[in-house]
PDB file of C-alpha atoms in Angstrom:
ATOM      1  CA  UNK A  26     122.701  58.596 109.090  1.00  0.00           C
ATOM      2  CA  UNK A  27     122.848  62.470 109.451  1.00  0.00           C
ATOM      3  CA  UNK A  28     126.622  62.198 108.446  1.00  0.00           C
ATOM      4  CA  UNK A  29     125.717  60.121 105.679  1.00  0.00           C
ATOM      5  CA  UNK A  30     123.117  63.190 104.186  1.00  0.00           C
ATOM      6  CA  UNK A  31     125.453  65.523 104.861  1.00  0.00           C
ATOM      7  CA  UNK A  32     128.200  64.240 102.946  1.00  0.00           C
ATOM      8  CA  UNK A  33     125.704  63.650  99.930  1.00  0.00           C
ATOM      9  CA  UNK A  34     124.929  67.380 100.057  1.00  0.00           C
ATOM     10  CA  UNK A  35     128.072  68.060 100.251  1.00  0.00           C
ATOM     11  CA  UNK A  36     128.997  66.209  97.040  1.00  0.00           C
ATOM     12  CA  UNK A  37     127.010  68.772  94.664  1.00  0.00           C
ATOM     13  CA  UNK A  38     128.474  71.607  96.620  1.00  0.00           C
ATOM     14  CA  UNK A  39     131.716  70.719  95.544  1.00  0.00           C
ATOM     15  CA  UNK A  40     131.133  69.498  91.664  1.00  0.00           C
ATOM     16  CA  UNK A  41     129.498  72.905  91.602  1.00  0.00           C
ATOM     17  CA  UNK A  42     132.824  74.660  92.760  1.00  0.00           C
ATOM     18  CA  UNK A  43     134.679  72.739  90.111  1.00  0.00           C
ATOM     19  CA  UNK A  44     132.485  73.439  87.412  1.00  0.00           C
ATOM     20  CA  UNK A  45     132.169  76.974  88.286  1.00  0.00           C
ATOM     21  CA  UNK A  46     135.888  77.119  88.844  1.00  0.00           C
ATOM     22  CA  UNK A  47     136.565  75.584  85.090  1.00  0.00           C
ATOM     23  CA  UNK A  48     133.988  77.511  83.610  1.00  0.00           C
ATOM     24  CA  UNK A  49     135.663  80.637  84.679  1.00  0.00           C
ATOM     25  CA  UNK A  50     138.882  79.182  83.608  1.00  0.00           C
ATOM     26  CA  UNK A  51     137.595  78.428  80.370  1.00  0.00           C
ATOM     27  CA  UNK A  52     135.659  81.714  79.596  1.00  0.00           C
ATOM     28  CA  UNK A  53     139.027  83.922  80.558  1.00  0.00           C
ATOM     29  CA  UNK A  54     141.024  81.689  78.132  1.00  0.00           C
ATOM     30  CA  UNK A  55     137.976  82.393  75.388  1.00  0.00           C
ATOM     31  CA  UNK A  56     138.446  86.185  75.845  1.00  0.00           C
ATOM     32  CA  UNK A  57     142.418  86.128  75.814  1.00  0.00           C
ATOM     33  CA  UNK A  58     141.790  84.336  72.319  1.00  0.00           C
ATOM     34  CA  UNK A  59     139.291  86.558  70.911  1.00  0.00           C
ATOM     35  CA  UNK A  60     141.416  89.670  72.387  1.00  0.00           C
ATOM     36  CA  UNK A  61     144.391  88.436  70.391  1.00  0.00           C
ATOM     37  CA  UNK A  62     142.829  87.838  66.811  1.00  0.00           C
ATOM     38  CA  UNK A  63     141.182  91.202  67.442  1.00  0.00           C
ATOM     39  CA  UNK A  64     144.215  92.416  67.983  1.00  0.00           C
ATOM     40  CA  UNK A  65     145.651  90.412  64.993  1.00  0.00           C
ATOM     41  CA  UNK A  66     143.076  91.902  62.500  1.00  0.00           C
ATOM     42  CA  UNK A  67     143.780  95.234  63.537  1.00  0.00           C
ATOM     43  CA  UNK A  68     147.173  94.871  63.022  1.00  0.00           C
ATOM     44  CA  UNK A  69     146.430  93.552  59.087  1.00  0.00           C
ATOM     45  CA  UNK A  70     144.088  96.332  58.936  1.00  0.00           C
ATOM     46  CA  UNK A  71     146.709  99.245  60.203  1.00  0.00           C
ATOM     47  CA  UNK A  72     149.159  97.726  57.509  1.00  0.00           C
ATOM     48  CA  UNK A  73     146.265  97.616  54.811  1.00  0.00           C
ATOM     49  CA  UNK A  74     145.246 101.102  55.585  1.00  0.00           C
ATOM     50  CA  UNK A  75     149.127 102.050  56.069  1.00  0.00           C
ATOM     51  CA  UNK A  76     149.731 101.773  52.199  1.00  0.00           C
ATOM     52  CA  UNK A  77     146.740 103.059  50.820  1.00  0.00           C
ATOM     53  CA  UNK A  78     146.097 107.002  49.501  1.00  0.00           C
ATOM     54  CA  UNK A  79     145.707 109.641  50.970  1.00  0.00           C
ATOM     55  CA  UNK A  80     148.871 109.915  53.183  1.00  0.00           C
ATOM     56  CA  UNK A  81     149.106 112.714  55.642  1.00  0.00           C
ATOM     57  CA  UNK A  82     152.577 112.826  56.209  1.00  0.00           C
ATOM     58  CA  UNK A  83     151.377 116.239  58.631  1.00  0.00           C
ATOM     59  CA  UNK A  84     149.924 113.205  60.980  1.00  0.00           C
ATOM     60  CA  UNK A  85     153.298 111.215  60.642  1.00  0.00           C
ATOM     61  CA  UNK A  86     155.502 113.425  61.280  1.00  0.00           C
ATOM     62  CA  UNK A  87     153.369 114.807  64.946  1.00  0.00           C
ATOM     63  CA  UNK A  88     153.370 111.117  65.827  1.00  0.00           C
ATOM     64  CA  UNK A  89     157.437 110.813  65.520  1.00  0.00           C
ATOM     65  CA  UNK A  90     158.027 113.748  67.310  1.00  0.00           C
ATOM     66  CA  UNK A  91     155.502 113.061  70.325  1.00  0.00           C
ATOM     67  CA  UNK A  92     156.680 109.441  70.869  1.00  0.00           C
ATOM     68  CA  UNK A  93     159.932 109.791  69.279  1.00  0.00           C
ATOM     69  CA  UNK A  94     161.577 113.380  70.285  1.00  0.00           C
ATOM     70  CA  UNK A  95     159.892 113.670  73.502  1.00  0.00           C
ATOM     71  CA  UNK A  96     161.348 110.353  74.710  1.00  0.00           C
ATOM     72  CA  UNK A  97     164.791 111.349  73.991  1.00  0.00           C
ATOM     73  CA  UNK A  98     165.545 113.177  77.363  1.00  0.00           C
ATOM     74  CA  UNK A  99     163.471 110.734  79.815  1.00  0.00           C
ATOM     75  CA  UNK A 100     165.497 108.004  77.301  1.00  0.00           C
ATOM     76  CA  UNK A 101     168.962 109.481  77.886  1.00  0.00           C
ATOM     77  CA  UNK A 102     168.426 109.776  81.529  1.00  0.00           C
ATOM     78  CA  UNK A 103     167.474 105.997  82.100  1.00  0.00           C
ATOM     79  CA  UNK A 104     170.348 105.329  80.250  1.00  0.00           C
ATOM     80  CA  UNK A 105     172.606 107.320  81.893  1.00  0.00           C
ATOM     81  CA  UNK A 106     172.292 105.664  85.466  1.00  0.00           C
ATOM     82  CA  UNK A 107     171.158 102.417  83.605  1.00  0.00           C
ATOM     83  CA  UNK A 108     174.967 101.965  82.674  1.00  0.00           C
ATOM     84  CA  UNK A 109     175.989 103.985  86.062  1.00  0.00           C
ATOM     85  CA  UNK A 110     174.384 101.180  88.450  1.00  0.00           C
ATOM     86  CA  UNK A 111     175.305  98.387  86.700  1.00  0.00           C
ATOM     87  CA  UNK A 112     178.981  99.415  85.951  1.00  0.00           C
ATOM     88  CA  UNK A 113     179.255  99.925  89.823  1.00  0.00           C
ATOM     89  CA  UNK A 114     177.641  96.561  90.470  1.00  0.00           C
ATOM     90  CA  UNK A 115     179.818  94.348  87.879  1.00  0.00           C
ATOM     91  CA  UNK A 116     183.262  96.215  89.032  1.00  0.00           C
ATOM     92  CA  UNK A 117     182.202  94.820  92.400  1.00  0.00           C
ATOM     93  CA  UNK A 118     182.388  91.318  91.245  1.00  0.00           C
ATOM     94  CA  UNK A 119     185.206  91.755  88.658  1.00  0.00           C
ATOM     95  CA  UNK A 120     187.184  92.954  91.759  1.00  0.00           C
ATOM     96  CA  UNK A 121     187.129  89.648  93.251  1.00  0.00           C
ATOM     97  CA  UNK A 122     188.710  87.972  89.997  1.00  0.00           C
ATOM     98  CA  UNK A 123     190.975  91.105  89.098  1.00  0.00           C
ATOM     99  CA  UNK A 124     188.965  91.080  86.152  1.00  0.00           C
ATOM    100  CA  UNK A 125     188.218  94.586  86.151  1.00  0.00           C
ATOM    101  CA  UNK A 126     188.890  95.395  82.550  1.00  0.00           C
ATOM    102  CA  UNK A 127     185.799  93.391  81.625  1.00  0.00           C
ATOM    103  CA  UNK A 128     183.029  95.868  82.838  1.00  0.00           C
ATOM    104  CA  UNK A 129     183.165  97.479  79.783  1.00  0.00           C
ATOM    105  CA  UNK A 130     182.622  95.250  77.492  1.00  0.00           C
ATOM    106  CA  UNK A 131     180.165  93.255  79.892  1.00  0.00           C
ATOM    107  CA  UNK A 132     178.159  96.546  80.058  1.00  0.00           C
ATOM    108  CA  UNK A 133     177.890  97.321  76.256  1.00  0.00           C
ATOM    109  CA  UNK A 134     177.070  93.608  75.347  1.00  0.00           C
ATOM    110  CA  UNK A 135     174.042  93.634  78.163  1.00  0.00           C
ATOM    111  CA  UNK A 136     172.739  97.132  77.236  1.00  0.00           C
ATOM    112  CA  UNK A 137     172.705  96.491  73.738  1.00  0.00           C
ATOM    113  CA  UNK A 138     171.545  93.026  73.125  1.00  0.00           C
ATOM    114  CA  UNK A 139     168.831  93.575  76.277  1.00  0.00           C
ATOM    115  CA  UNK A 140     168.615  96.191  78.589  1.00  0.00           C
ATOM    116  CA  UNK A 141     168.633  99.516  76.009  1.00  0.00           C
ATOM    117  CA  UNK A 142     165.526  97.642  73.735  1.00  0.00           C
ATOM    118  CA  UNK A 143     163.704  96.663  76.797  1.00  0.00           C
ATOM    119  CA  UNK A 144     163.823 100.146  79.049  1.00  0.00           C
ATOM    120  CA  UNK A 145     163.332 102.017  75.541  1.00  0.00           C
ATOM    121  CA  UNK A 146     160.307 100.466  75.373  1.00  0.00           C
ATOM    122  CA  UNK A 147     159.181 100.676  78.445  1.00  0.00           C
ATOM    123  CA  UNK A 148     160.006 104.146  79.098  1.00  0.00           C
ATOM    124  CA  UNK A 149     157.745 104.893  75.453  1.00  0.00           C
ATOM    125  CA  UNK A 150     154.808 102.674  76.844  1.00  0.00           C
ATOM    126  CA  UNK A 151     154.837 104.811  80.331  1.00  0.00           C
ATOM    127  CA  UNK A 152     154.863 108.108  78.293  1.00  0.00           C
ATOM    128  CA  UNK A 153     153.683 108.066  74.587  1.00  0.00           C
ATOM    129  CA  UNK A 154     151.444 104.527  74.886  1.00  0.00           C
ATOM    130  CA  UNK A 155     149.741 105.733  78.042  1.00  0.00           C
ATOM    131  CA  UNK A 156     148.540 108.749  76.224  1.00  0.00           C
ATOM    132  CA  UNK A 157     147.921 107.134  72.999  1.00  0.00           C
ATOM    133  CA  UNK A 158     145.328 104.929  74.693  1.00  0.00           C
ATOM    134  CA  UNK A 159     143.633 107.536  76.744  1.00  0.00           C
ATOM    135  CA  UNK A 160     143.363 109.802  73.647  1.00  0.00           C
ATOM    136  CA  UNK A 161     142.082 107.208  71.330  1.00  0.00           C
ATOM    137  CA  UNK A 162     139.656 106.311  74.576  1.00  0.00           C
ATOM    138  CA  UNK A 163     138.649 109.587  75.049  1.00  0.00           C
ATOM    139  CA  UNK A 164     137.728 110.545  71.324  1.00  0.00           C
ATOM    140  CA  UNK A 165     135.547 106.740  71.121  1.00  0.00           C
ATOM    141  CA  UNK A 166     133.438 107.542  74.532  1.00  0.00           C
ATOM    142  CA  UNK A 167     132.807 110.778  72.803  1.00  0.00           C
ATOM    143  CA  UNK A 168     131.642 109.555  69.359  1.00  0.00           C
ATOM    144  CA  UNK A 169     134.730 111.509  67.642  1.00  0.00           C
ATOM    145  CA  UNK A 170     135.625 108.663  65.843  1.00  0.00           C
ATOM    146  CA  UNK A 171     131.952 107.965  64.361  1.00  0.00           C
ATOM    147  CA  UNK A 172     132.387 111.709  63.418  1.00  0.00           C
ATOM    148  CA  UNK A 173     135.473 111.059  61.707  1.00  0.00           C
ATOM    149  CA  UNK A 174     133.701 107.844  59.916  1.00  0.00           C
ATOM    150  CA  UNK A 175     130.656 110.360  58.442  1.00  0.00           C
ATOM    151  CA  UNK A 176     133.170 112.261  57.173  1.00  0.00           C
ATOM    152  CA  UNK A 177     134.221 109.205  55.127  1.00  0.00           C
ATOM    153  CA  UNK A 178     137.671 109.235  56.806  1.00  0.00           C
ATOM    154  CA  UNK A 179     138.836 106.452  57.628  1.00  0.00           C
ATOM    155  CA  UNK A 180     139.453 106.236  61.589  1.00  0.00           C
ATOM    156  CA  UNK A 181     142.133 103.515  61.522  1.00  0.00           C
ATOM    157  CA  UNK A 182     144.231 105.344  58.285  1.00  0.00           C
ATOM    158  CA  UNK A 183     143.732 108.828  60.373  1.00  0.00           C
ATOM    159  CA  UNK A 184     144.736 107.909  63.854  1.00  0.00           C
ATOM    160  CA  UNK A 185     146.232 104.737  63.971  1.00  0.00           C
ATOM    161  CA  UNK A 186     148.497 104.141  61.115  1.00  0.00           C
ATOM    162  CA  UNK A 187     150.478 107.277  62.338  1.00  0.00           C
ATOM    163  CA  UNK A 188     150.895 106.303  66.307  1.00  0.00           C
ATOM    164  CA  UNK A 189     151.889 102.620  64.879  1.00  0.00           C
ATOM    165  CA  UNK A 190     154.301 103.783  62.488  1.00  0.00           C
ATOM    166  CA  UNK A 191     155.856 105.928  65.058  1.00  0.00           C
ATOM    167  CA  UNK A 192     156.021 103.264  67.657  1.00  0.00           C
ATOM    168  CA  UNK A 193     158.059 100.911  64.777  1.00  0.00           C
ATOM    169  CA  UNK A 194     160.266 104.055  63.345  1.00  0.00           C
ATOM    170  CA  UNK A 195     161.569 106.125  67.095  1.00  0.00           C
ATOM    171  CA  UNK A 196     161.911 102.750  69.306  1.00  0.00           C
ATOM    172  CA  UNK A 197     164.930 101.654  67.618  1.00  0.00           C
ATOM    173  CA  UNK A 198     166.494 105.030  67.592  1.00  0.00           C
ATOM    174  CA  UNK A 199     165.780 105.687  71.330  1.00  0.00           C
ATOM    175  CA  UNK A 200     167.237 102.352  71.793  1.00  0.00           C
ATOM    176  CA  UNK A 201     170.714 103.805  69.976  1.00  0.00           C
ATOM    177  CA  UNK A 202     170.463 106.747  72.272  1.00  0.00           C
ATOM    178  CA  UNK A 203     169.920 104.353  75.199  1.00  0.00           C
ATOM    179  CA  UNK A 204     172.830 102.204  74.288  1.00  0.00           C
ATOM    180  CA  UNK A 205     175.459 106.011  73.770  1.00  0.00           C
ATOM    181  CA  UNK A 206     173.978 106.880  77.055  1.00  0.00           C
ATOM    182  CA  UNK A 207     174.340 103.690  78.996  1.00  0.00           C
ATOM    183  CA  UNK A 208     177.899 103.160  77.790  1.00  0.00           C
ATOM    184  CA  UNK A 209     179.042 106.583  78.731  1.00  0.00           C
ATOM    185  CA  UNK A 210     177.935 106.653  82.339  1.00  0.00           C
ATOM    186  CA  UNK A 211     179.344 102.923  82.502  1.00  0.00           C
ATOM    187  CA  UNK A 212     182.723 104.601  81.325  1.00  0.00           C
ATOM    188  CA  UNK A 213     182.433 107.517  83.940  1.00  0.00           C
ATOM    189  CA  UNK A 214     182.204 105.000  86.470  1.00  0.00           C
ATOM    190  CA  UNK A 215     184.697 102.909  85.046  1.00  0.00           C
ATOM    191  CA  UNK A 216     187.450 105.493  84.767  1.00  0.00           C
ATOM    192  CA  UNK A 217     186.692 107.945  87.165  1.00  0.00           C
ATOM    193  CA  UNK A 218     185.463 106.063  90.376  1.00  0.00           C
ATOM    194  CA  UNK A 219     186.782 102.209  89.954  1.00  0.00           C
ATOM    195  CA  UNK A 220     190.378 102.935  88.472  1.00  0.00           C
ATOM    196  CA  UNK A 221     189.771 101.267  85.289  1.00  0.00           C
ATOM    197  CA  UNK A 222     192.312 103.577  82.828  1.00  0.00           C
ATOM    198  CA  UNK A 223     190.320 105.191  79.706  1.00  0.00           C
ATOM    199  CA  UNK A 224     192.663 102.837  77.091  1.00  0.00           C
ATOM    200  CA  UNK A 225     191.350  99.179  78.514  1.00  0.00           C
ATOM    201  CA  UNK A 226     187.932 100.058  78.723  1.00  0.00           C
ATOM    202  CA  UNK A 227     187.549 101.429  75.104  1.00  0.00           C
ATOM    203  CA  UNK A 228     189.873  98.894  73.656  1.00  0.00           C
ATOM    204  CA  UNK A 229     188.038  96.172  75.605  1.00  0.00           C
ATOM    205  CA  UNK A 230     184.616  97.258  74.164  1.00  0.00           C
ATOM    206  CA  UNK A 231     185.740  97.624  70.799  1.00  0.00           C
ATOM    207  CA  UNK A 232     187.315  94.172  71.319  1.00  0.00           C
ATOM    208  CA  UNK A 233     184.410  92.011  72.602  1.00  0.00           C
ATOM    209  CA  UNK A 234     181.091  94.324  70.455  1.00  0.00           C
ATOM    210  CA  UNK A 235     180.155  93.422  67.352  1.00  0.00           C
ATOM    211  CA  UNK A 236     177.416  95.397  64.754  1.00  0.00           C
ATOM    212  CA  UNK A 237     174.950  92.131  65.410  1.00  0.00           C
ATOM    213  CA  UNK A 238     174.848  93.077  68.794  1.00  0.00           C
ATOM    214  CA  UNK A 239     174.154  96.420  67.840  1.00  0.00           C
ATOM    215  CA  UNK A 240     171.458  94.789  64.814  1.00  0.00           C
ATOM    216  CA  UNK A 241     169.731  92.443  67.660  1.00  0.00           C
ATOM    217  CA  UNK A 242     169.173  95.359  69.858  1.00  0.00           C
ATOM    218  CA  UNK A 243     167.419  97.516  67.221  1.00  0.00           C
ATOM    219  CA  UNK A 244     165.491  94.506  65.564  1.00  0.00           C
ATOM    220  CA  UNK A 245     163.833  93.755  69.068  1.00  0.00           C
ATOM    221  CA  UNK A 246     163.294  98.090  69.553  1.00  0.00           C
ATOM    222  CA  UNK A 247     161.281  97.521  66.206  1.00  0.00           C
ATOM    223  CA  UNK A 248     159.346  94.664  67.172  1.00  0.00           C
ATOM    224  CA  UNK A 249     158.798  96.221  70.647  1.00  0.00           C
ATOM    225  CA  UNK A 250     157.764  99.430  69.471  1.00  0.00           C
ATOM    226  CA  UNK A 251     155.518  97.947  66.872  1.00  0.00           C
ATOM    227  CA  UNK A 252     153.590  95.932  69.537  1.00  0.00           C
ATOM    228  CA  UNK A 253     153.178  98.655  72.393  1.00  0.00           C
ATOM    229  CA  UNK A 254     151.777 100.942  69.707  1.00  0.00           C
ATOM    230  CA  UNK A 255     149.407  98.294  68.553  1.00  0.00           C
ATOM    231  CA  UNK A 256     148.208  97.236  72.024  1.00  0.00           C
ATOM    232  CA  UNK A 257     147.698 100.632  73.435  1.00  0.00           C
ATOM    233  CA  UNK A 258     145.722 101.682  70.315  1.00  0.00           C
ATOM    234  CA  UNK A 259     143.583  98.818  70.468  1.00  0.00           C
ATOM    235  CA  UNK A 260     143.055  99.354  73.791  1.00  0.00           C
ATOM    236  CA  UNK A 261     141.734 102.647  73.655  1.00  0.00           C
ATOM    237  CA  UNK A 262     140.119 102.521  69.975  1.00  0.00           C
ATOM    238  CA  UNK A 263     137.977  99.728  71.715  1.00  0.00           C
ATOM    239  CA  UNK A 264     137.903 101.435  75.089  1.00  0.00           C
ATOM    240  CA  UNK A 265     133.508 102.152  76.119  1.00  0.00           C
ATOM    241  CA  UNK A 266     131.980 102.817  79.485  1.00  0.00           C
ATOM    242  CA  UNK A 267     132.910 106.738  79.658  1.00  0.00           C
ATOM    243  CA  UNK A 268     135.613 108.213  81.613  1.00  0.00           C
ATOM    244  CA  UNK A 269     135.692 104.638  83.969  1.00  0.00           C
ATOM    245  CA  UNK A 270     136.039 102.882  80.685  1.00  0.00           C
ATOM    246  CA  UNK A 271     138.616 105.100  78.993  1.00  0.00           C
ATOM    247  CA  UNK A 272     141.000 104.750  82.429  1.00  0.00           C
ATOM    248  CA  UNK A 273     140.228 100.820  82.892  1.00  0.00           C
ATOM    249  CA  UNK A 274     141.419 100.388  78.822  1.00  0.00           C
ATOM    250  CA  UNK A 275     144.837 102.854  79.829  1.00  0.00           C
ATOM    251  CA  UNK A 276     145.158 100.309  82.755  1.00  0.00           C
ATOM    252  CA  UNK A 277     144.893  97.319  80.615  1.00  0.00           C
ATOM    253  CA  UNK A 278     147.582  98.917  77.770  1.00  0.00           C
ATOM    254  CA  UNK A 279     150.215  99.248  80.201  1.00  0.00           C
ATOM    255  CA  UNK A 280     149.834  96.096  81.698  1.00  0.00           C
ATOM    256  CA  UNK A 281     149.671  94.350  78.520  1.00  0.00           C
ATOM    257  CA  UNK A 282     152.375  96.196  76.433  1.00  0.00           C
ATOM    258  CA  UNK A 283     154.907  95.529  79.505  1.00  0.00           C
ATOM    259  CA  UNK A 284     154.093  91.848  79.491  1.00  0.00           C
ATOM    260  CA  UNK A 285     154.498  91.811  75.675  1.00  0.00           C
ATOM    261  CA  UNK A 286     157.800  93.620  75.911  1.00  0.00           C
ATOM    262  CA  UNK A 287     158.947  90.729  77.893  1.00  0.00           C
ATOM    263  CA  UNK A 288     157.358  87.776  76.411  1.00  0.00           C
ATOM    264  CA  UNK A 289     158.785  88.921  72.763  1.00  0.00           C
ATOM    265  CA  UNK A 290     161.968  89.787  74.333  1.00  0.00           C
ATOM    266  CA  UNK A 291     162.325  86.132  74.838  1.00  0.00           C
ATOM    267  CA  UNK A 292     160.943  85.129  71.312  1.00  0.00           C
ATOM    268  CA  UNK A 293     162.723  87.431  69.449  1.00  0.00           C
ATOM    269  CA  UNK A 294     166.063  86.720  71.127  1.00  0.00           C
ATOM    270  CA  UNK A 295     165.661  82.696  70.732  1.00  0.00           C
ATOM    271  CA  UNK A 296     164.847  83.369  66.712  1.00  0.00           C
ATOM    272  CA  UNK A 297     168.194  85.690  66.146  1.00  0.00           C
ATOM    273  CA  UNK A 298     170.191  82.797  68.042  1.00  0.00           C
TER     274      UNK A 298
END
């Protein structure tokens, strides 16, 4: 008999669990949604704004430069041992086929069509999106943008159509840096540590890339660029809860623009094929 109660108390323990348990499911799948068309409508409203008088090219041309121009070195560098490693790796396994004449060409096809859009992105996200957010957070916790907005300036025209812009413009050229970089240290590998003469490993490139390859690698730089900028800008134009607030919403950009990077690396590859 006491077994008996037991088990019937036990019963509404349990459907409580589960209904707690889908309730939190549910709610977290609610606030992904919302967070999306949010982000959506801010996204119409930087292209809106983007079009519209006055345009302060002064802002335009700081944004390039910060996320475009300072990116170049950290970009170069990345690419530089990007196309180092795996050169070194893939002459490994060409070795066992006699195959070496292929890292070239193996190298330039993977950095361009992948690895140089990805890492580009990345390295901007770490760098200019990380400071984007915290600078957009810092200026909402302090009421700078409700300043700008009795003023009757526009705060999304003023400070987010710029960063955006940037993010779409320099990503695709720090990709084409990426993919110079990456091929030359591949080459220095190549030729001066794996015995691959100079002649088969430029005529080999030229041989197996193609401009599309080149295309598909700045198409997904633009797409990639275009999304960190957006989510790290809504992040921190939306960011509340003082300094705590300001570094949770810088948290939350750089988790969600490297997800993005990935999940539209996939999309954006299965569309151009």
């Amino acid at each position: 008999m006491a077994s008996e109660n037991a088990q019937k108390a036990e019963q509404p323990k349990q459907s409580s669990l589960l209904t707690q348990s889908v309730e939190v499911v549910g709610q977290g799948a609610i606030e992904m949604v919302e967070e999306m068309g949010n982000l959506v409508m801010l996204g119409v409203d930087v292209a809106r704004w983007g079009v519209r008088r006055p345009f302060r090219w002064h802002n335009l041309f700081f944004q390039l430069d910060f996320v475009g121009v300072g990116s170049v070195f950290i970009v170069l560098l990345t690419g530089l041992f990007t196309g180092m490693v795996f050169a070194h790796q893939s002459s490994r396994a060409f070795e066992m086929f006699d195959a070496q004449s292929l890292v070239g060409p193996t190298v330039a096809l993977t950095l361009t069509r992948e690895l140089a859009p990805v890492f580009s992105a990345l390295m901007v996200t770490m760098r200019a999106g990380s400071a984007m957010c915290t600078e957009l957070g810092t200026m909402r916790v302090t009421e700078q943008v409700d300043a700008l907005e009795t003023m009757a300036v526009n705060p999304v025209q003023y400070l987010l159509v710029p960063r955006v812009l940037a993010g779409l413009l320099m990503v695709p050229l720090l990709t084409l840096l990426f993919d110079s970089s990456g091929i030359f240290g591949a080459y220095v590998v190549s030729v001066g540590t794996k015995g691959v003469s100079a002649g088969t490993f430029i005529a080999r490139t030229q041989q197996w890339l193609d401009p599309e390859d080149v295309f598909e690698g700045l198409i997904k730089g633009a797409v990639f660029g275009l999304a960190v900028a957006l989510v790290c800008c809504f992040k921190g134009f939306n960011a509340s809860g003082g300094a705590k607030g300001v570094g949770k919403a810088t948290t939350e950009a750089m988790v969600s623009s490297a997800l993005s990077i990935f999940i539209l690396d996939f999309i954006v590859g299965v569309l151009l094929h």
